[in-house]
C-alpha cells in the first residue's frame, strides 16, 4: 500500500524496522504434536512465555495506580526453565543503545513502568535480558535476515512492553473491587478469579509474607516473540505463593496511615463507567482524534460514525450497532448478528475490554480504507488507539 519512503519516514518516529524472518508456522508453542524444526518461528524449548508484573509498595516503585514490569520469561512447557543461555549477548549500556536506535519512546515508557526496586532500572532490564531474553529461540540473531546490532534485544524489550500494555492489572483488579488498602484483606482466590476472567486462563499470583506483590500471565506463542501472536495459556506448573487472605498495600501508604482519606470499598458504578443510551466511539491516536468506528466495528476516517447502543450488563455494559451485538472475536472488535456480546467498561471515558482501554490497528486509516481494531499489537499492529465514548 505505502511506498517504501513513506514507511521509512513513519518508522523514524517509532521503531527502527526489524527484520525477523516472516513466519508462516501457525503451530502454537508447547502445543505441537510433531517436530517443528524452524525454531525461529516456533519457541522451543522455552515455549511458554510468562509476562511477569510487580506491585512494589515498600519501597514503592512506579506510578501509584499501575503495576510495573518484571520481565518476559520463556518456560519450558513443564514449569522448568533455562536461564543465562548466551553470555556473548549479555549486552551493556542498554539505555544508550536504545537511544541511538531511536527508541526514545520505548525508553521513556520503560523508565516509568519497568522499575528496579534495588538498583538502576537499566541494570534490571539487563538482568531480565541476560537471564531470560537470551533463552528465547525465536530471538536468536540467526533468525534475522539483515541483523543489525542488538536488534533482538530491542525486540525483546518491545515485545515485553507491548504485552504489558494489554494487561492492566491495576484496572482489572479495581474493576472487581480489589483496590490497594492498608487495612483491608482480600482472598487469594478472589484475586485469581478476577485476573483469570480478564486473561481467559488461570494466572499465577505471588506474595511475600502475605503481601500480594506479583502476577504472572502465561502464554503460548504463534510465530516469533518479535512478530507473533501471544495466546493466553494455563500455567505450566503451579507456582502460586499466595493463599488464604492477603494484603494489597497502597504504594503511597508506605506502611503508615495515609494522610489523605482513601476509600477502599468497592467503587460504586458511576455514570462515567457505564454509559446509558447511545453514542459514538471516536478514535484517538497519538493524542489526536482521528475518525471513529462504523457499524461493523471497523475504524474509518471518511464516513459517518455508527451509533452504538449501550446496555448495562454485569460489571459493565454491552454494545450493539445496526449490524448486531459487539464482541471481541480472536482479539478483534466486531459487531455482527453472529457475534457473542462482550462486556465492556469505560476507563477514563474510553472503551475498555478486560479493563484495558488501548486498542491496536495495523495503520491509521485513510481514504476509504477500514482498519480492524484489536486488543493486542501482535502481527504488526503498531498503531495504538483509544476509543472515546461520546453520548448522543
Ligand atoms: C515439538 O517440537 C520440538 C522442537 O522441534 C520437538 O523437540 C518436540 O519433540 C516436539 N514435540 C512433539 C510432541 O513432537
Tab-separated table of C-alpha atoms and ligand atoms in Angstrom:
chain	number	residue	atom	x	y	z
A	1	UNK	CA	0.000	0.000	0.000
A	2	UNK	CA	2.500	2.629	1.148
A	3	UNK	CA	5.621	3.368	-0.787
A	4	UNK	CA	8.846	2.465	0.924
A	5	UNK	CA	9.998	6.055	1.597
A	6	UNK	CA	6.743	6.755	3.371
A	7	UNK	CA	7.162	3.687	5.521
A	8	UNK	CA	10.666	4.728	6.446
A	9	UNK	CA	9.504	8.227	7.316
A	10	UNK	CA	6.772	6.814	9.513
A	11	UNK	CA	9.285	4.490	11.101
A	12	UNK	CA	11.663	7.206	12.201
A	13	UNK	CA	9.461	8.407	14.997
A	14	UNK	CA	8.695	4.998	16.385
A	15	UNK	CA	10.724	1.885	15.734
A	16	UNK	CA	13.639	1.081	13.517
A	17	UNK	CA	12.396	-1.574	11.129
A	18	UNK	CA	13.045	-5.061	12.426
A	19	UNK	CA	13.836	-7.898	10.095
A	20	UNK	CA	12.987	-11.151	11.811
A	21	UNK	CA	12.017	-13.809	9.313
A	22	UNK	CA	8.399	-13.728	8.256
A	23	UNK	CA	6.790	-16.735	9.916
A	24	UNK	CA	4.213	-18.938	8.292
A	25	UNK	CA	4.238	-21.552	11.054
A	26	UNK	CA	0.912	-21.457	12.844
A	27	UNK	CA	1.590	-24.146	15.447
A	28	UNK	CA	1.330	-22.757	18.947
A	29	UNK	CA	4.421	-23.210	21.076
A	30	UNK	CA	4.141	-26.112	23.564
A	31	UNK	CA	1.177	-27.456	21.543
A	32	UNK	CA	2.951	-29.264	18.690
A	33	UNK	CA	2.241	-32.924	18.113
A	34	UNK	CA	5.103	-33.415	15.678
A	35	UNK	CA	8.585	-31.956	15.498
A	36	UNK	CA	8.699	-28.319	14.378
A	37	UNK	CA	12.205	-27.679	13.178
A	38	UNK	CA	12.230	-23.930	12.462
A	39	UNK	CA	12.945	-22.579	15.922
A	40	UNK	CA	12.983	-19.014	14.567
A	41	UNK	CA	9.224	-19.289	14.145
A	42	UNK	CA	8.475	-21.679	16.977
A	43	UNK	CA	9.637	-21.009	20.524
A	44	UNK	CA	11.433	-24.057	21.831
A	45	UNK	CA	12.378	-25.271	24.377
A	46	UNK	CA	11.046	-22.134	26.062
A	47	UNK	CA	7.542	-22.345	24.610
A	48	UNK	CA	5.547	-20.968	27.496
A	49	UNK	CA	6.148	-17.226	27.794
A	50	UNK	CA	5.344	-15.501	31.068
A	51	UNK	CA	4.609	-11.801	31.311
A	52	UNK	CA	5.503	-11.088	34.913
A	53	UNK	CA	4.436	-7.980	36.787
A	54	UNK	CA	5.292	-6.447	40.146
A	55	UNK	CA	3.439	-4.419	42.698
A	56	UNK	CA	6.202	-2.908	44.811
A	57	UNK	CA	4.758	-0.998	47.730
A	58	UNK	CA	7.727	-0.880	50.110
A	59	UNK	CA	9.663	0.853	48.752
A	60	UNK	CA	7.131	1.924	46.180
A	61	UNK	CA	8.223	1.906	42.545
A	62	UNK	CA	6.355	3.213	39.520
A	63	UNK	CA	3.025	5.030	39.344
A	64	UNK	CA	0.769	4.532	42.379
A	65	UNK	CA	-2.055	3.312	40.138
A	66	UNK	CA	-0.108	0.885	37.982
A	67	UNK	CA	1.685	-2.394	38.281
A	68	UNK	CA	5.195	-2.471	36.809
A	69	UNK	CA	7.039	-4.850	34.515
A	70	UNK	CA	9.170	-7.643	35.901
A	71	UNK	CA	10.031	-9.392	32.643
A	72	UNK	CA	9.169	-11.826	29.857
A	73	UNK	CA	10.314	-15.342	30.656
A	74	UNK	CA	10.466	-18.462	28.482
A	75	UNK	CA	9.473	-21.541	30.489
A	76	UNK	CA	9.859	-24.996	29.053
A	77	UNK	CA	6.366	-26.376	28.724
A	78	UNK	CA	6.651	-28.238	32.032
A	79	UNK	CA	7.303	-25.485	34.578
A	80	UNK	CA	11.100	-25.678	34.393
A	81	UNK	CA	13.137	-23.062	32.596
A	82	UNK	CA	16.525	-22.267	31.143
A	83	UNK	CA	18.451	-19.170	32.122
A	84	UNK	CA	21.557	-17.278	31.016
A	85	UNK	CA	21.640	-19.010	27.642
A	86	UNK	CA	24.204	-16.867	25.799
A	87	UNK	CA	26.914	-14.977	27.651
A	88	UNK	CA	28.135	-13.468	24.374
A	89	UNK	CA	24.901	-11.486	24.191
A	90	UNK	CA	24.905	-10.127	27.748
A	91	UNK	CA	24.967	-6.557	26.473
A	92	UNK	CA	25.885	-3.474	28.464
A	93	UNK	CA	24.721	0.145	28.085
A	94	UNK	CA	21.187	-0.840	27.118
A	95	UNK	CA	19.805	2.640	27.572
A	96	UNK	CA	22.288	4.329	25.269
A	97	UNK	CA	21.902	1.686	22.579
A	98	UNK	CA	18.137	2.178	22.697
A	99	UNK	CA	18.566	5.932	22.356
A	100	UNK	CA	20.970	5.536	19.420
A	101	UNK	CA	18.445	3.218	17.775
A	102	UNK	CA	15.826	5.995	18.018
A	103	UNK	CA	13.888	4.163	20.704
A	104	UNK	CA	13.306	7.213	22.904
A	105	UNK	CA	9.624	6.464	23.406
A	106	UNK	CA	10.418	2.929	24.483
A	107	UNK	CA	12.998	4.219	26.969
A	108	UNK	CA	10.519	6.740	28.380
A	109	UNK	CA	7.944	4.014	28.843
A	110	UNK	CA	10.429	1.629	30.428
A	111	UNK	CA	11.663	4.322	32.788
A	112	UNK	CA	8.097	4.727	34.020
A	113	UNK	CA	6.889	1.131	34.057
A	114	UNK	CA	9.947	-1.163	34.177
A	115	UNK	CA	11.388	-0.284	37.529
A	116	UNK	CA	14.007	-1.824	39.739
A	117	UNK	CA	13.355	-1.754	43.463
A	118	UNK	CA	17.025	-2.154	44.319
A	119	UNK	CA	19.349	-0.845	41.598
A	120	UNK	CA	19.188	1.214	38.449
A	121	UNK	CA	16.325	0.482	36.086
A	122	UNK	CA	18.869	-0.228	33.351
A	123	UNK	CA	20.596	-2.896	35.438
A	124	UNK	CA	17.222	-4.563	35.923
A	125	UNK	CA	16.437	-4.538	32.173
A	126	UNK	CA	19.883	-6.033	31.569
A	127	UNK	CA	19.303	-8.721	34.178
A	128	UNK	CA	15.992	-9.720	32.599
A	129	UNK	CA	17.540	-9.865	29.117
A	130	UNK	CA	20.668	-11.742	30.235
A	131	UNK	CA	18.779	-14.267	32.307
A	132	UNK	CA	15.601	-14.793	30.268
A	133	UNK	CA	15.748	-12.994	26.913
A	134	UNK	CA	18.838	-14.849	25.722
A	135	UNK	CA	16.931	-18.140	26.094
A	136	UNK	CA	14.203	-17.268	23.567
A	137	UNK	CA	14.854	-19.326	20.418
A	138	UNK	CA	12.949	-17.004	18.082
A	139	UNK	CA	15.202	-14.100	19.101
A	140	UNK	CA	18.454	-15.779	18.077
A	141	UNK	CA	20.450	-13.434	15.839
A	142	UNK	CA	20.367	-16.074	13.092
A	143	UNK	CA	16.602	-15.518	12.885
A	144	UNK	CA	17.136	-12.072	11.357
A	145	UNK	CA	17.579	-11.662	7.621
A	146	UNK	CA	19.665	-8.493	7.864
A	147	UNK	CA	20.592	-8.404	11.502
A	148	UNK	CA	21.705	-5.111	12.978
A	149	UNK	CA	23.412	-4.921	16.351
A	150	UNK	CA	21.150	-5.632	19.317
A	151	UNK	CA	18.041	-5.852	17.180
A	152	UNK	CA	16.864	-8.926	19.064
A	153	UNK	CA	17.377	-7.189	22.419
A	154	UNK	CA	15.216	-4.291	21.228
A	155	UNK	CA	12.585	-6.772	20.002
A	156	UNK	CA	12.609	-8.443	23.430
A	157	UNK	CA	12.071	-5.146	25.226
A	158	UNK	CA	9.343	-4.096	22.769
A	159	UNK	CA	7.514	-7.406	22.992
A	160	UNK	CA	7.574	-7.223	26.791
A	161	UNK	CA	6.275	-3.649	26.880
A	162	UNK	CA	3.603	-4.309	24.238
A	163	UNK	CA	2.323	-7.330	26.103
A	164	UNK	CA	2.382	-5.440	29.408
A	165	UNK	CA	0.161	-2.757	27.855
A	166	UNK	CA	-2.504	-5.400	27.220
A	167	UNK	CA	-2.685	-6.499	30.861
A	168	UNK	CA	-3.514	-3.565	33.107
A	169	UNK	CA	-3.562	-5.474	36.390
A	170	UNK	CA	-4.467	-2.411	38.434
A	171	UNK	CA	-7.588	-1.698	36.354
A	172	UNK	CA	-8.596	-5.344	36.122
A	173	UNK	CA	-8.479	-5.685	39.895
A	174	UNK	CA	-10.118	-2.361	40.640
A	175	UNK	CA	-12.982	-3.195	38.262
A	176	UNK	CA	-13.524	-6.220	40.510
A	177	UNK	CA	-13.470	-4.028	43.632
A	178	UNK	CA	-9.926	-5.071	44.563
A	179	UNK	CA	-8.010	-1.902	45.291
A	180	UNK	CA	-4.893	-1.287	47.393
A	181	UNK	CA	-5.673	-0.868	51.066
A	182	UNK	CA	-3.605	-0.600	54.212
A	183	UNK	CA	-6.365	-2.186	56.271
A	184	UNK	CA	-8.419	-4.481	54.075
A	185	UNK	CA	-7.510	-8.029	53.070
A	186	UNK	CA	-8.562	-9.973	50.007
A	187	UNK	CA	-8.662	-13.690	49.411
A	188	UNK	CA	-6.111	-15.117	47.028
A	189	UNK	CA	-8.949	-16.890	45.261
A	190	UNK	CA	-10.888	-13.639	44.651
A	191	UNK	CA	-7.760	-12.070	43.161
A	192	UNK	CA	-7.134	-15.099	40.995
A	193	UNK	CA	-10.670	-15.240	39.668
A	194	UNK	CA	-10.722	-11.552	38.748
A	195	UNK	CA	-7.449	-11.923	36.855
A	196	UNK	CA	-8.457	-15.194	35.245
A	197	UNK	CA	-11.693	-13.614	33.984
A	198	UNK	CA	-9.640	-10.944	32.248
A	199	UNK	CA	-6.855	-13.155	30.899
A	200	UNK	CA	-9.030	-16.074	29.889
A	201	UNK	CA	-6.741	-18.581	31.623
A	202	UNK	CA	-5.526	-19.081	35.175
A	203	UNK	CA	-2.738	-16.752	36.243
A	204	UNK	CA	-0.032	-17.180	38.881
A	205	UNK	CA	-0.057	-14.805	41.831
A	206	UNK	CA	2.835	-14.139	44.167
A	207	UNK	CA	3.003	-12.960	47.769
A	208	UNK	CA	5.825	-12.160	50.152
A	209	UNK	CA	4.866	-12.705	53.804
A	210	UNK	CA	1.198	-12.482	52.890
A	211	UNK	CA	1.678	-9.257	50.915
A	212	UNK	CA	0.431	-9.598	47.348
A	213	UNK	CA	3.168	-8.365	45.013
A	214	UNK	CA	3.358	-10.356	41.748
A	215	UNK	CA	1.153	-11.515	38.891
A	216	UNK	CA	2.311	-13.816	36.104
A	217	UNK	CA	0.312	-14.108	32.885
A	218	UNK	CA	1.119	-17.239	30.875
A	219	UNK	CA	1.066	-17.529	27.080
A	220	UNK	CA	1.880	-19.803	24.191
A	221	UNK	CA	3.082	-18.049	21.061
A	222	UNK	CA	2.194	-18.481	17.411
A	223	UNK	CA	5.302	-17.440	15.481
A	224	UNK	CA	8.194	-15.462	16.910
A	225	UNK	CA	8.250	-13.361	20.057
A	226	UNK	CA	9.075	-10.345	17.874
A	227	UNK	CA	6.163	-10.582	15.441
A	228	UNK	CA	3.944	-13.433	16.571
A	229	UNK	CA	0.719	-13.733	18.467
A	230	UNK	CA	0.612	-14.312	22.219
A	231	UNK	CA	-2.221	-16.658	23.131
A	232	UNK	CA	-3.200	-16.959	26.818
A	233	UNK	CA	-2.328	-20.394	28.234
A	234	UNK	CA	-2.815	-22.172	31.529
A	235	UNK	CA	0.298	-22.100	33.752
A	236	UNK	CA	2.718	-24.940	33.024
A	237	UNK	CA	3.100	-25.575	36.732
A	238	UNK	CA	1.595	-24.363	39.994
A	239	UNK	CA	3.759	-21.639	41.454
A	240	UNK	CA	1.313	-19.504	43.417
A	241	UNK	CA	2.769	-18.227	46.653
A	242	UNK	CA	-0.388	-16.562	47.977
A	243	UNK	CA	-3.054	-18.393	49.924
A	244	UNK	CA	-5.905	-17.509	52.241
A	245	UNK	CA	-6.184	-13.784	52.952
A	246	UNK	CA	-3.573	-11.410	51.656
A	247	UNK	CA	-2.946	-7.693	51.735
A	248	UNK	CA	-2.618	-5.481	48.670
A	249	UNK	CA	-0.858	-2.422	50.008
A	250	UNK	CA	-1.140	1.091	48.631
A	251	UNK	CA	2.099	2.306	47.096
A	252	UNK	CA	1.699	5.667	48.743
A	253	UNK	CA	0.961	4.252	52.187
A	254	UNK	CA	4.479	3.126	52.967
A	255	UNK	CA	3.050	1.025	55.796
A	256	UNK	CA	1.895	4.053	57.753
A	257	UNK	CA	-1.565	5.543	57.814
A	258	UNK	CA	-2.113	7.528	54.637
A	259	UNK	CA	-2.730	11.195	55.365
A	260	UNK	CA	-5.406	11.507	52.748
A	261	UNK	CA	-8.666	9.684	53.201
A	262	UNK	CA	-8.989	6.961	50.648
A	263	UNK	CA	-11.999	4.764	50.349
A	264	UNK	CA	-11.126	1.179	49.813
A	265	UNK	CA	-14.574	-0.181	49.342
A	266	UNK	CA	-15.857	-1.486	46.050
A	267	UNK	CA	-16.258	1.552	43.822
A	268	UNK	CA	-19.874	2.381	43.171
A	269	UNK	CA	-20.700	2.350	39.491
A	270	UNK	CA	-20.720	5.919	38.278
A	271	UNK	CA	-22.294	7.455	35.239
A	272	UNK	CA	-18.858	7.541	33.627
A	273	UNK	CA	-18.230	3.809	33.936
A	274	UNK	CA	-21.483	2.666	32.327
A	275	UNK	CA	-22.855	4.899	29.597
A	276	UNK	CA	-26.569	4.848	29.153
A	277	UNK	CA	-28.306	5.126	25.835
A	278	UNK	CA	-26.434	5.566	22.619
A	279	UNK	CA	-23.233	7.213	21.475
A	280	UNK	CA	-20.259	7.196	19.153
A	281	UNK	CA	-16.830	5.599	19.554
A	282	UNK	CA	-14.296	8.188	18.457
A	283	UNK	CA	-10.752	7.006	17.781
A	284	UNK	CA	-7.906	8.860	19.466
A	285	UNK	CA	-4.354	8.082	18.429
A	286	UNK	CA	-1.116	9.855	19.365
A	287	UNK	CA	-3.182	12.378	21.294
A	288	UNK	CA	-5.474	13.468	18.477
A	289	UNK	CA	-8.908	12.421	17.286
A	290	UNK	CA	-8.918	10.533	14.051
A	291	UNK	CA	-12.127	9.022	12.728
A	292	UNK	CA	-14.425	6.675	14.568
A	293	UNK	CA	-15.835	3.180	14.485
A	294	UNK	CA	-18.520	2.302	11.970
A	295	UNK	CA	-21.241	-0.282	12.402
A	296	UNK	CA	-19.182	-3.422	11.704
A	297	UNK	CA	-16.726	-2.265	14.367
A	298	UNK	CA	-14.016	-1.138	11.956
A	299	UNK	CA	-12.095	2.126	12.152
A	300	UNK	CA	-12.814	4.643	9.394
A	301	UNK	CA	-11.997	8.278	8.763
A	302	UNK	CA	-14.215	9.304	5.901
A	303	UNK	CA	-17.728	8.297	6.752
A	304	UNK	CA	-20.489	8.656	9.262
A	305	UNK	CA	-19.802	7.282	12.716
A	306	UNK	CA	-22.059	4.433	13.780
A	307	UNK	CA	-24.442	4.859	16.655
A	308	UNK	CA	-23.791	2.286	19.361
A	309	UNK	CA	-26.359	1.453	21.988
A	310	UNK	CA	-25.025	0.633	25.439
A	311	UNK	CA	-26.897	-1.522	27.941
A	312	UNK	CA	-25.727	-2.219	31.488
A	313	UNK	CA	-24.566	-5.801	31.960
A	314	UNK	CA	-22.631	-7.383	34.822
A	315	UNK	CA	-19.801	-5.080	35.904
A	316	UNK	CA	-20.059	-3.059	32.690
A	317	UNK	CA	-22.157	-2.841	29.576
A	318	UNK	CA	-22.761	-4.427	26.202
A	319	UNK	CA	-22.785	-2.580	22.889
A	320	UNK	CA	-24.961	-3.028	19.830
A	321	UNK	CA	-24.690	-1.376	16.427
A	322	UNK	CA	-27.020	-1.639	13.438
A	323	UNK	CA	-25.040	-4.751	12.420
A	324	UNK	CA	-25.711	-6.562	15.683
A	325	UNK	CA	-24.076	-7.235	19.011
A	326	UNK	CA	-20.457	-6.220	19.552
A	327	UNK	CA	-17.822	-8.529	20.943
A	328	UNK	CA	-14.176	-9.456	20.718
A	329	UNK	CA	-13.573	-12.363	18.351
A	330	UNK	CA	-9.997	-13.663	18.004
A	331	UNK	CA	-8.866	-10.413	19.555
A	332	UNK	CA	-10.827	-8.260	17.081
A	333	UNK	CA	-13.582	-5.796	17.948
A	334	UNK	CA	-16.521	-6.783	15.784
A	335	UNK	CA	-20.277	-6.219	15.637
A	336	UNK	CA	-22.486	-8.608	13.697
A	337	UNK	CA	-25.602	-10.715	14.010
A	338	UNK	CA	-23.481	-13.745	14.893
A	339	UNK	CA	-21.212	-12.041	17.443
A	340	UNK	CA	-21.387	-13.036	21.104
A	341	UNK	CA	-21.799	-9.861	23.134
A	342	UNK	CA	-18.820	-8.910	25.297
A	343	UNK	CA	-18.986	-6.863	28.469
A	344	UNK	CA	-17.051	-3.615	28.204
A	345	UNK	CA	-16.267	-0.875	30.683
A	346	UNK	CA	-15.201	2.723	30.329
A	347	UNK	CA	-11.834	3.651	31.778
A	348	UNK	CA	-11.490	7.427	31.851
A	349	UNK	CA	-14.264	7.666	29.263
A	350	UNK	CA	-12.500	5.222	26.920
A	351	UNK	CA	-13.874	1.867	25.847
A	352	UNK	CA	-12.059	-0.896	27.745
A	353	UNK	CA	-12.087	-4.658	27.348
A	354	UNK	CA	-10.805	-6.627	30.348
A	355	UNK	CA	-10.002	-3.301	31.965
A	356	UNK	CA	-7.645	-2.285	29.160
A	357	UNK	CA	-8.507	0.760	27.066
A	358	UNK	CA	-5.722	0.529	24.480
A	359	UNK	CA	-6.629	-0.987	21.102
A	360	UNK	CA	-4.404	-1.642	18.112
A	361	UNK	CA	-4.636	-1.362	14.349
A	362	UNK	CA	-2.235	-2.068	11.514
A	363	UNK	CA	-2.333	1.547	10.309
A	364	UNK	CA	-4.197	4.804	10.729
A	365	UNK	CA	-6.998	4.524	8.167
A	366	UNK	CA	-7.022	6.941	5.265
A	367	UNK	CA	-9.348	7.436	2.345
A	368	UNK	CA	-11.954	4.721	2.312
A	369	UNK	CA	-9.806	2.053	3.976
A	370	UNK	CA	-11.345	0.410	7.028
A	371	UNK	CA	-8.960	-0.855	9.685
A	372	UNK	CA	-9.743	-3.668	12.076
A	373	UNK	CA	-9.228	-2.876	15.734
A	374	UNK	CA	-7.672	-5.461	18.036
A	375	UNK	CA	-6.891	-5.945	21.716
A	376	UNK	CA	-3.217	-6.760	21.069
A	377	UNK	CA	-0.410	-5.338	18.979
A	378	UNK	CA	0.574	-8.760	17.580
A	379	UNK	CA	1.061	-9.275	13.831
A	380	UNK	CA	2.436	-5.816	13.125
A	381	UNK	CA	-0.489	-3.856	14.587
A	382	UNK	CA	1.711	-0.993	15.631
A	383	UNK	CA	-0.863	1.796	15.860
A	384	UNK	CA	-2.249	2.162	19.388
A	385	UNK	CA	-5.553	3.931	19.770
A	386	UNK	CA	-8.237	4.601	22.319
A	387	UNK	CA	-11.961	4.718	21.697
A	388	UNK	CA	-13.590	7.673	23.400
A	389	UNK	CA	-17.288	7.275	24.157
A	390	UNK	CA	-19.347	10.279	23.232
A	391	UNK	CA	-23.008	10.093	24.169
A	392	UNK	CA	-25.633	11.316	21.733
B	1	LIG	C1	7.741	-30.201	19.366
B	1	LIG	O1	8.813	-29.582	18.674
B	1	LIG	C2	10.062	-29.680	19.363
B	1	LIG	C3	11.046	-28.808	18.613
B	1	LIG	O2	11.302	-29.300	17.344
B	1	LIG	C4	10.499	-31.105	19.493
B	1	LIG	O3	11.687	-31.201	20.223
B	1	LIG	C5	9.410	-31.882	20.228
B	1	LIG	O4	9.730	-33.246	20.266
B	1	LIG	C6	8.072	-31.695	19.512
B	1	LIG	N1	7.010	-32.351	20.289
B	1	LIG	C7	6.329	-33.382	19.789
B	1	LIG	C8	5.276	-33.941	20.674
B	1	LIG	O5	6.535	-33.852	18.691
